[in-house]
Amino acid sequence: MSPILFIEQVLNGLQSGIMLFLMAAGLTLIFGVMGLINLAHGSLYMVGAFAAAAVAGWTGSFVLALAGALAAAAAAGAVIELLVIRRLYDRDHLDQVLATFALILIFSESTRWLFGSFPLYLDVPAALSGPVRLPGGILYPAYRLLIIAVGLVVAAGLFALIARTRIGIQIRAGEADREMIGALGVDISKLYTLVFALGAALAGLAGALVGAIQSVQVGMGEPVLILAFVVIVIGGIGSIKGALVGALLVGLTDTLGSVLLPIFFSSFLEQSSATAVGSALSSMSIYILMAGVLLFKPTGLFGEA
Amino acid sequence: MKLKSLITAAAITALSAGGALADAHGGKLKVGMITTLSGGGAGLGIDVRDGFMLAIKGNDQIEVVTEDDQQKPDIAVQLADKMIQSEKVDVLTGIIWSNLAMAVVPAATAQGKFYLSPNAGPSALAGKGCSPLYFNVSWQNDAFNEAAGAWANENDIKKVFLMAPNYPAGQDMIAGFKRFYKGEVAEEVYTKLGQTDYAAEIAQIRASDADTLYFFLPGGMGISFMKQYAGSGVEKNLMGPAFSFDQGILGAIGDAAVGVKNTSHWSKDIDNEANKKFVADFQAEYDRLPSLYAAQGYDTALLLVSAMGKADVNDAAAFQAALEEADFASVRGKFKFGPNHHPIQDIFMREVVKEGDIVTNKILGVAATDHTDVYGAECKM
């Protein structure tokens, strides 16, 4: 494998990791602050993608589409927090899983009802549709570079929000002791709605960004949700830093595994069986990574016991 | 008042007389349609159903019970049991996916029910597992790929890069292509089923010296891949079976699909009366262009109606013989059954083109004439 191809694959791994981070950040915030397992997080990702496709269809503007996706996902998040999630904080995790699974079904079928069963059209803006030439002669799609940039900006913003703002302090305090910050006069239910809407908006942004290069269809969120859970387990539940590191690890392992493993096996196996073994192992690679991390750090890389 | 009661009475008599007449014919038939109407694969099931219903519109001799299998084999099996035991259907149809067909078809035919496949043709049901009561009205899984392999030989395609999801249908499709293709294979890549990001594969394709990429990525996988491929700046010929380039998903891919060659047994521009009528009626009824799945649903219903005209479904041997004749005007033009009840039909090479604002397919030529599958030899019925 040439060095150029290798660097391109590393970029691909980074880009997929950054997207996973946007999903995992919301999931881990919601779990860390409210102790809630939200299976419907993938639905919010789907809401973002569908809202972006609809707005892009009406207006033709990609920027407006992204704004629409953020707004729609945040609104959907706030609404389900107020109507459903709020009643689940004191319940068992199993009840939360059941209720949020029901939300997945409701979101999926209402989306089908509104938009139909056929995938929607959403494309990258014309200005970013081609590849750009990076130093070293690497051709790389401009849109994927944009995704990496947006993801890094959001990550920086999120760290600043958590570490430096008043809301961030309240969020961190809520994670540590929710009764105490209620006693100190912080409106805890408003804080929860806010955190939930923030997590939802991040998922919606990921859905819209990814929707432009993937298929905008009902059920698109669930495969990503599973990966996001793997990320937060690796990174440590509740930790934003863990989500970032975990997401990058998963993105790189997944991408490089699917490329390098078949090559590795073909060095001592026959071509067709090398492809078969390599493809099978690469599908497992992130779960092997997760198992390996949990073996040495049972609470995840940045998790607290 | 008197007049009113009189009219009512007359109306009731007329109605019951009509009912008695229909019963006297005795030709009523109940169809159980198990298909995918929810989840990511719903577009395919909806098209099969709509095509089927269009063909029997106004026909009061056929009653259809439709249920959603959610693309899950266990649910399909439950539905089939329910339809056979409590709904007492005569004929089953509708299944889209090979793994669901494998779960339902052998059990249904063992219970003496006819099964007409409007999509999916796993090799097991064409060969050793064939049944006198099972009729495939679509294709055997390998068919489009074998035809594509044959077309590649004749059209100066020297080196291909092969790609498909890592599951049985994906492996069958690639095997089918390689069975007929005589050129060189640069690389063979199997992706995860349901994969949505193809950046890593696209980088491999860019680095490869193949002149053509042959791939099978149905549904959302194909949409994702095509959009990402278009943005990558890689320029190789693209080819594949029609599943990734059918009407239902072309709208979501957009211009990125233009120029792709794909093999299919049907296209909306096949020039015959039955097809023209089908395309026009479908658009009038549902306000969208039909897909190949809709065409298969339509042909399945036409086949069923043709057999009903010749025999009673309760006389299984006669009904089977009537189905074997395939005496209907298929939208594909030529259509007949081989000895294993799988189609003998032409497979066309299509190209994705833009007609006005709509991205759609047009026929380039015939890729394989009177094509049939290789598994029939193993079928003993």
Short mmCIF file of N, CA, C and O in Angstrom, two decimals, chain B residues 255-351:
data_model
loop_
_atom_site.label_atom_id
_atom_site.label_comp_id
_atom_site.label_asym_id
_atom_site.label_seq_id
_atom_site.Cartn_x
_atom_site.Cartn_y
_atom_site.Cartn_z
N ASP B 255 -28.07 13.23 -10.08
CA ASP B 255 -27.21 13.23 -11.26
C ASP B 255 -25.99 12.31 -11.13
O ASP B 255 -25.40 11.90 -12.12
N ALA B 256 -25.61 12.01 -9.90
CA ALA B 256 -24.42 11.20 -9.68
C ALA B 256 -24.54 9.83 -10.35
O ALA B 256 -23.54 9.19 -10.64
N ALA B 257 -25.76 9.37 -10.61
CA ALA B 257 -25.94 8.03 -11.18
C ALA B 257 -25.86 8.04 -12.70
O ALA B 257 -25.74 6.98 -13.32
N VAL B 258 -25.93 9.21 -13.32
CA VAL B 258 -26.01 9.26 -14.78
C VAL B 258 -24.79 8.59 -15.41
O VAL B 258 -23.65 8.84 -15.00
N GLY B 259 -25.05 7.71 -16.38
CA GLY B 259 -23.97 7.03 -17.07
C GLY B 259 -23.71 5.63 -16.57
O GLY B 259 -22.99 4.86 -17.22
N VAL B 260 -24.28 5.25 -15.45
CA VAL B 260 -24.03 3.91 -14.91
C VAL B 260 -24.76 2.88 -15.76
O VAL B 260 -25.90 3.06 -16.14
N LYS B 261 -24.05 1.78 -16.07
CA LYS B 261 -24.66 0.69 -16.84
C LYS B 261 -25.19 -0.34 -15.86
O LYS B 261 -24.48 -0.74 -14.93
N ASN B 262 -26.41 -0.78 -16.07
CA ASN B 262 -26.95 -1.81 -15.19
C ASN B 262 -27.84 -2.78 -15.93
O ASN B 262 -28.52 -2.43 -16.89
N THR B 263 -27.81 -4.04 -15.49
CA THR B 263 -28.56 -5.09 -16.18
C THR B 263 -29.90 -5.32 -15.51
O THR B 263 -30.00 -5.33 -14.28
N SER B 264 -30.93 -5.54 -16.34
CA SER B 264 -32.27 -5.76 -15.82
C SER B 264 -33.09 -6.53 -16.85
O SER B 264 -32.80 -6.49 -18.04
N HIS B 265 -34.12 -7.22 -16.37
CA HIS B 265 -35.02 -7.91 -17.30
C HIS B 265 -36.14 -6.99 -17.74
O HIS B 265 -36.95 -7.34 -18.58
N TRP B 266 -36.22 -5.81 -17.15
CA TRP B 266 -37.31 -4.91 -17.47
C TRP B 266 -36.78 -3.48 -17.50
O TRP B 266 -35.81 -3.15 -16.82
N SER B 267 -37.40 -2.66 -18.32
CA SER B 267 -37.11 -1.25 -18.31
C SER B 267 -38.37 -0.55 -18.78
O SER B 267 -39.15 -1.14 -19.53
N LYS B 268 -38.56 0.69 -18.39
CA LYS B 268 -39.83 1.30 -18.73
C LYS B 268 -39.95 1.60 -20.22
O LYS B 268 -41.02 1.84 -20.74
N ASP B 269 -38.81 1.54 -20.94
CA ASP B 269 -38.87 1.80 -22.38
C ASP B 269 -38.85 0.53 -23.23
O ASP B 269 -38.59 0.61 -24.43
N ILE B 270 -39.12 -0.64 -22.66
CA ILE B 270 -39.27 -1.83 -23.50
C ILE B 270 -40.50 -1.59 -24.38
O ILE B 270 -41.56 -1.20 -23.89
N ASP B 271 -40.32 -1.85 -25.68
CA ASP B 271 -41.34 -1.42 -26.62
C ASP B 271 -42.37 -2.52 -26.87
O ASP B 271 -42.24 -3.29 -27.81
N ASN B 272 -43.35 -2.64 -26.02
CA ASN B 272 -44.49 -3.50 -26.34
C ASN B 272 -45.75 -2.91 -25.72
O ASN B 272 -45.68 -2.08 -24.81
N GLU B 273 -46.91 -3.35 -26.23
CA GLU B 273 -48.18 -2.75 -25.81
C GLU B 273 -48.41 -2.91 -24.31
O GLU B 273 -48.81 -1.99 -23.62
N ALA B 274 -48.13 -4.13 -23.80
CA ALA B 274 -48.38 -4.40 -22.38
C ALA B 274 -47.59 -3.45 -21.50
O ALA B 274 -48.10 -2.91 -20.51
N ASN B 275 -46.33 -3.22 -21.88
CA ASN B 275 -45.48 -2.36 -21.07
C ASN B 275 -45.91 -0.90 -21.13
O ASN B 275 -45.93 -0.20 -20.11
N LYS B 276 -46.27 -0.46 -22.34
CA LYS B 276 -46.73 0.94 -22.47
C LYS B 276 -47.95 1.18 -21.59
O LYS B 276 -48.06 2.20 -20.92
N LYS B 277 -48.87 0.21 -21.62
CA LYS B 277 -50.09 0.34 -20.83
C LYS B 277 -49.74 0.34 -19.34
O LYS B 277 -50.25 1.16 -18.58
N PHE B 278 -48.82 -0.57 -18.97
CA PHE B 278 -48.43 -0.66 -17.56
C PHE B 278 -47.83 0.65 -17.07
O PHE B 278 -48.23 1.19 -16.02
N VAL B 279 -46.88 1.19 -17.83
CA VAL B 279 -46.19 2.41 -17.39
C VAL B 279 -47.19 3.57 -17.28
O VAL B 279 -47.21 4.31 -16.28
N ALA B 280 -48.08 3.68 -18.29
CA ALA B 280 -49.05 4.77 -18.27
C ALA B 280 -50.04 4.60 -17.12
O ALA B 280 -50.31 5.55 -16.37
N ASP B 281 -50.56 3.37 -16.95
CA ASP B 281 -51.54 3.13 -15.88
C ASP B 281 -50.92 3.35 -14.51
O ASP B 281 -51.56 3.89 -13.61
N PHE B 282 -49.68 2.90 -14.35
CA PHE B 282 -49.03 3.02 -13.05
C PHE B 282 -48.86 4.49 -12.68
O PHE B 282 -49.13 4.91 -11.56
N GLN B 283 -48.41 5.28 -13.67
CA GLN B 283 -48.23 6.71 -13.39
C GLN B 283 -49.56 7.38 -13.07
O GLN B 283 -49.63 8.23 -12.20
N ALA B 284 -50.60 6.98 -13.82
CA ALA B 284 -51.90 7.58 -13.58
C ALA B 284 -52.41 7.23 -12.20
O ALA B 284 -52.99 8.06 -11.50
N GLU B 285 -52.17 5.99 -11.77
CA GLU B 285 -52.72 5.52 -10.50
C GLU B 285 -51.93 6.05 -9.30
O GLU B 285 -52.50 6.46 -8.30
N TYR B 286 -50.60 6.03 -9.41
CA TYR B 286 -49.79 6.32 -8.22
C TYR B 286 -48.95 7.59 -8.35
O TYR B 286 -48.21 7.94 -7.44
N ASP B 287 -48.97 8.23 -9.51
CA ASP B 287 -48.27 9.48 -9.68
C ASP B 287 -46.76 9.37 -9.46
O ASP B 287 -46.13 10.24 -8.88
N ARG B 288 -46.16 8.26 -9.86
CA ARG B 288 -44.71 8.15 -9.88
C ARG B 288 -44.34 7.13 -10.95
O ARG B 288 -45.20 6.37 -11.41
N LEU B 289 -43.07 7.10 -11.35
CA LEU B 289 -42.65 6.13 -12.35
C LEU B 289 -42.54 4.74 -11.71
O LEU B 289 -42.13 4.63 -10.56
N PRO B 290 -42.91 3.69 -12.44
CA PRO B 290 -42.79 2.35 -11.88
C PRO B 290 -41.33 1.91 -11.82
O PRO B 290 -40.50 2.36 -12.60
N SER B 291 -41.03 1.03 -10.88
CA SER B 291 -39.70 0.44 -10.78
C SER B 291 -39.78 -0.98 -11.29
O SER B 291 -40.85 -1.48 -11.61
N LEU B 292 -38.63 -1.66 -11.35
CA LEU B 292 -38.67 -3.06 -11.79
C LEU B 292 -39.45 -3.91 -10.81
O LEU B 292 -40.06 -4.91 -11.20
N TYR B 293 -39.48 -3.53 -9.53
CA TYR B 293 -40.25 -4.29 -8.54
C TYR B 293 -41.74 -4.18 -8.85
O TYR B 293 -42.48 -5.16 -8.73
N ALA B 294 -42.18 -2.99 -9.23
CA ALA B 294 -43.58 -2.80 -9.59
C ALA B 294 -43.91 -3.66 -10.81
O ALA B 294 -44.97 -4.28 -10.88
N ALA B 295 -42.98 -3.70 -11.78
CA ALA B 295 -43.21 -4.51 -12.98
C ALA B 295 -43.35 -5.98 -12.62
O ALA B 295 -44.19 -6.70 -13.17
N GLN B 296 -42.53 -6.44 -11.66
CA GLN B 296 -42.60 -7.84 -11.25
C GLN B 296 -43.91 -8.15 -10.53
O GLN B 296 -44.51 -9.20 -10.74
N GLY B 297 -44.37 -7.21 -9.67
CA GLY B 297 -45.64 -7.41 -9.00
C GLY B 297 -46.77 -7.48 -10.01
O GLY B 297 -47.67 -8.32 -9.91
N TYR B 298 -46.70 -6.63 -11.03
CA TYR B 298 -47.72 -6.57 -12.08
C TYR B 298 -47.74 -7.87 -12.87
O TYR B 298 -48.80 -8.48 -13.07
N ASP B 299 -46.57 -8.35 -13.28
CA ASP B 299 -46.49 -9.60 -14.04
C ASP B 299 -46.98 -10.79 -13.21
O ASP B 299 -47.63 -11.69 -13.73
N THR B 300 -46.65 -10.78 -11.91
CA THR B 300 -47.09 -11.87 -11.04
C THR B 300 -48.62 -11.95 -11.03
O THR B 300 -49.20 -13.03 -11.14
N ALA B 301 -49.25 -10.78 -10.92
CA ALA B 301 -50.72 -10.77 -10.92
C ALA B 301 -51.27 -11.21 -12.27
O ALA B 301 -52.24 -11.97 -12.34
N LEU B 302 -50.65 -10.77 -13.37
CA LEU B 302 -51.12 -11.18 -14.70
C LEU B 302 -51.02 -12.69 -14.86
O LEU B 302 -51.92 -13.33 -15.41
N LEU B 303 -49.91 -13.27 -14.37
CA LEU B 303 -49.73 -14.72 -14.45
C LEU B 303 -50.85 -15.43 -13.70
O LEU B 303 -51.46 -16.39 -14.19
N LEU B 304 -51.13 -14.92 -12.49
CA LEU B 304 -52.16 -15.55 -11.66
C LEU B 304 -53.52 -15.48 -12.36
O LEU B 304 -54.25 -16.48 -12.42
N VAL B 305 -53.85 -14.32 -12.91
CA VAL B 305 -55.14 -14.15 -13.59
C VAL B 305 -55.22 -15.09 -14.79
O VAL B 305 -56.26 -15.73 -15.03
N SER B 306 -54.10 -15.24 -15.52
CA SER B 306 -54.13 -16.10 -16.71
C SER B 306 -54.39 -17.55 -16.30
O SER B 306 -55.15 -18.26 -16.97
N ALA B 307 -53.80 -17.98 -15.18
CA ALA B 307 -54.01 -19.36 -14.74
C ALA B 307 -55.44 -19.56 -14.25
O ALA B 307 -56.03 -20.62 -14.46
N MET B 308 -55.99 -18.53 -13.60
CA MET B 308 -57.36 -18.64 -13.09
C MET B 308 -58.36 -18.84 -14.22
O MET B 308 -59.42 -19.44 -14.04
N GLY B 309 -58.03 -18.28 -15.38
CA GLY B 309 -58.92 -18.42 -16.54
C GLY B 309 -58.91 -19.84 -17.10
O GLY B 309 -59.81 -20.22 -17.86
N LYS B 310 -57.90 -20.61 -16.75
CA LYS B 310 -57.76 -21.94 -17.34
C LYS B 310 -58.11 -23.06 -16.39
O LYS B 310 -58.45 -24.16 -16.82
N ALA B 311 -57.93 -22.84 -15.09
CA ALA B 311 -58.13 -23.94 -14.15
C ALA B 311 -58.56 -23.41 -12.80
O ALA B 311 -58.41 -22.22 -12.50
N ASP B 312 -59.10 -24.29 -11.99
CA ASP B 312 -59.52 -23.96 -10.65
C ASP B 312 -58.34 -24.23 -9.70
O ASP B 312 -57.67 -25.25 -9.84
N VAL B 313 -58.12 -23.32 -8.77
CA VAL B 313 -56.97 -23.45 -7.90
C VAL B 313 -57.06 -24.70 -7.01
O VAL B 313 -56.06 -25.23 -6.55
N ASN B 314 -58.28 -25.18 -6.80
CA ASN B 314 -58.44 -26.38 -5.96
C ASN B 314 -57.96 -27.65 -6.66
O ASN B 314 -57.70 -28.66 -6.02
N ASP B 315 -57.86 -27.59 -7.99
CA ASP B 315 -57.30 -28.71 -8.74
C ASP B 315 -55.82 -28.39 -8.97
O ASP B 315 -55.45 -27.79 -9.97
N ALA B 316 -54.99 -28.77 -8.00
CA ALA B 316 -53.60 -28.30 -8.00
C ALA B 316 -52.84 -28.67 -9.28
O ALA B 316 -52.11 -27.84 -9.82
N ALA B 317 -53.04 -29.86 -9.77
CA ALA B 317 -52.30 -30.29 -10.96
C ALA B 317 -52.67 -29.43 -12.16
O ALA B 317 -51.81 -28.97 -12.92
N ALA B 318 -53.97 -29.19 -12.33
CA ALA B 318 -54.42 -28.39 -13.47
C ALA B 318 -53.95 -26.94 -13.32
O ALA B 318 -53.52 -26.30 -14.29
N PHE B 319 -54.00 -26.42 -12.09
CA PHE B 319 -53.60 -25.04 -11.87
C PHE B 319 -52.10 -24.88 -12.10
O PHE B 319 -51.64 -23.90 -12.70
N GLN B 320 -51.34 -25.89 -11.68
CA GLN B 320 -49.89 -25.86 -11.92
C GLN B 320 -49.60 -25.84 -13.42
O GLN B 320 -48.77 -25.06 -13.91
N ALA B 321 -50.33 -26.70 -14.16
CA ALA B 321 -50.14 -26.74 -15.61
C ALA B 321 -50.49 -25.39 -16.24
O ALA B 321 -49.80 -24.92 -17.15
N ALA B 322 -51.54 -24.77 -15.70
CA ALA B 322 -51.96 -23.48 -16.24
C ALA B 322 -50.90 -22.40 -15.97
O ALA B 322 -50.63 -21.55 -16.81
N LEU B 323 -50.30 -22.46 -14.78
CA LEU B 323 -49.24 -21.50 -14.46
C LEU B 323 -48.04 -21.73 -15.37
O LEU B 323 -47.40 -20.79 -15.86
N GLU B 324 -47.71 -23.02 -15.59
CA GLU B 324 -46.53 -23.35 -16.41
C GLU B 324 -46.63 -22.77 -17.82
O GLU B 324 -45.61 -22.45 -18.43
N GLU B 325 -47.86 -22.66 -18.32
CA GLU B 325 -48.02 -22.12 -19.67
C GLU B 325 -47.60 -20.65 -19.75
O GLU B 325 -47.25 -20.16 -20.82
N ALA B 326 -47.69 -19.94 -18.63
CA ALA B 326 -47.35 -18.51 -18.58
C ALA B 326 -48.00 -17.76 -19.74
O ALA B 326 -47.35 -17.01 -20.46
N ASP B 327 -49.30 -17.97 -19.88
CA ASP B 327 -50.02 -17.42 -21.02
C ASP B 327 -50.53 -16.01 -20.70
O ASP B 327 -51.72 -15.80 -20.50
N PHE B 328 -49.60 -15.07 -20.58
CA PHE B 328 -50.00 -13.69 -20.33
C PHE B 328 -49.05 -12.76 -21.06
O PHE B 328 -47.93 -13.16 -21.43
N ALA B 329 -49.51 -11.53 -21.29
CA ALA B 329 -48.67 -10.57 -22.01
C ALA B 329 -47.76 -9.87 -21.02
O ALA B 329 -48.13 -8.87 -20.42
N SER B 330 -46.54 -10.41 -20.83
CA SER B 330 -45.62 -9.83 -19.85
C SER B 330 -45.14 -8.46 -20.30
O SER B 330 -44.93 -8.22 -21.49
N VAL B 331 -44.94 -7.59 -19.31
CA VAL B 331 -44.41 -6.26 -19.63
C VAL B 331 -42.95 -6.35 -20.12
O VAL B 331 -42.41 -5.41 -20.66
N ARG B 332 -42.33 -7.53 -19.91
CA ARG B 332 -40.95 -7.70 -20.38
C ARG B 332 -40.91 -8.14 -21.84
O ARG B 332 -39.81 -8.31 -22.39
N GLY B 333 -42.08 -8.42 -22.44
CA GLY B 333 -42.07 -8.99 -23.79
C GLY B 333 -42.07 -10.50 -23.67
O GLY B 333 -43.05 -11.08 -23.24
N LYS B 334 -40.93 -11.12 -24.01
CA LYS B 334 -40.84 -12.58 -23.93
C LYS B 334 -40.79 -13.03 -22.48
O LYS B 334 -40.05 -12.48 -21.68
N PHE B 335 -41.56 -14.06 -22.17
CA PHE B 335 -41.46 -14.65 -20.83
C PHE B 335 -41.98 -16.06 -20.88
O PHE B 335 -43.08 -16.32 -21.33
N LYS B 336 -41.16 -17.03 -20.46
CA LYS B 336 -41.69 -18.38 -20.24
C LYS B 336 -40.90 -19.03 -19.10
O LYS B 336 -39.85 -18.52 -18.70
N PHE B 337 -41.48 -20.14 -18.61
CA PHE B 337 -40.84 -20.82 -17.50
C PHE B 337 -39.96 -21.95 -18.00
O PHE B 337 -40.33 -22.67 -18.93
N GLY B 338 -38.80 -22.14 -17.35
CA GLY B 338 -37.98 -23.32 -17.59
C GLY B 338 -38.53 -24.48 -16.79
O GLY B 338 -39.50 -24.32 -16.04
N PRO B 339 -37.93 -25.67 -16.91
CA PRO B 339 -38.43 -26.84 -16.20
C PRO B 339 -38.40 -26.69 -14.68
O PRO B 339 -39.16 -27.36 -13.99
N ASN B 340 -37.56 -25.80 -14.14
CA ASN B 340 -37.55 -25.60 -12.68
C ASN B 340 -38.43 -24.43 -12.26
O ASN B 340 -38.28 -23.91 -11.17
N HIS B 341 -39.36 -24.02 -13.15
CA HIS B 341 -40.29 -22.93 -12.84
C HIS B 341 -39.60 -21.60 -12.60
O HIS B 341 -40.06 -20.78 -11.82
N HIS B 342 -38.45 -21.42 -13.21
CA HIS B 342 -37.78 -20.12 -13.17
C HIS B 342 -37.82 -19.52 -14.57
O HIS B 342 -37.91 -20.25 -15.56
N PRO B 343 -37.72 -18.20 -14.68
CA PRO B 343 -37.94 -17.56 -15.98
C PRO B 343 -36.86 -17.87 -17.01
O PRO B 343 -35.69 -18.04 -16.67
N ILE B 344 -37.29 -17.96 -18.27
CA ILE B 344 -36.38 -17.88 -19.41
C ILE B 344 -36.72 -16.55 -20.06
O ILE B 344 -37.85 -16.36 -20.54
N GLN B 345 -35.82 -15.62 -20.03
CA GLN B 345 -36.15 -14.27 -20.49
C GLN B 345 -34.88 -13.54 -20.95
O GLN B 345 -33.78 -13.96 -20.65
N ASP B 346 -35.09 -12.46 -21.67
CA ASP B 346 -33.95 -11.64 -22.08
C ASP B 346 -33.53 -10.72 -20.93
O ASP B 346 -34.37 -10.23 -20.19
N ILE B 347 -32.22 -10.53 -20.80
CA ILE B 347 -31.73 -9.55 -19.82
C ILE B 347 -31.12 -8.40 -20.62
O ILE B 347 -30.31 -8.62 -21.52
N PHE B 348 -31.53 -7.19 -20.28
CA PHE B 348 -31.08 -6.00 -21.02
C PHE B 348 -29.96 -5.28 -20.30
O PHE B 348 -29.86 -5.35 -19.08
N MET B 349 -29.13 -4.57 -21.05
CA MET B 349 -28.21 -3.64 -20.43
C MET B 349 -28.85 -2.26 -20.52
O MET B 349 -29.25 -1.82 -21.60
N ARG B 350 -28.97 -1.58 -19.38
CA ARG B 350 -29.56 -0.25 -19.36
C ARG B 350 -28.50 0.77 -18.98
O ARG B 350 -27.47 0.44 -18.39
N GLU B 351 -28.77 2.01 -19.31
CA GLU B 351 -27.87 3.08 -18.88
C GLU B 351 -28.71 4.14 -18.18
O GLU B 351 -29.83 4.45 -18.62
#
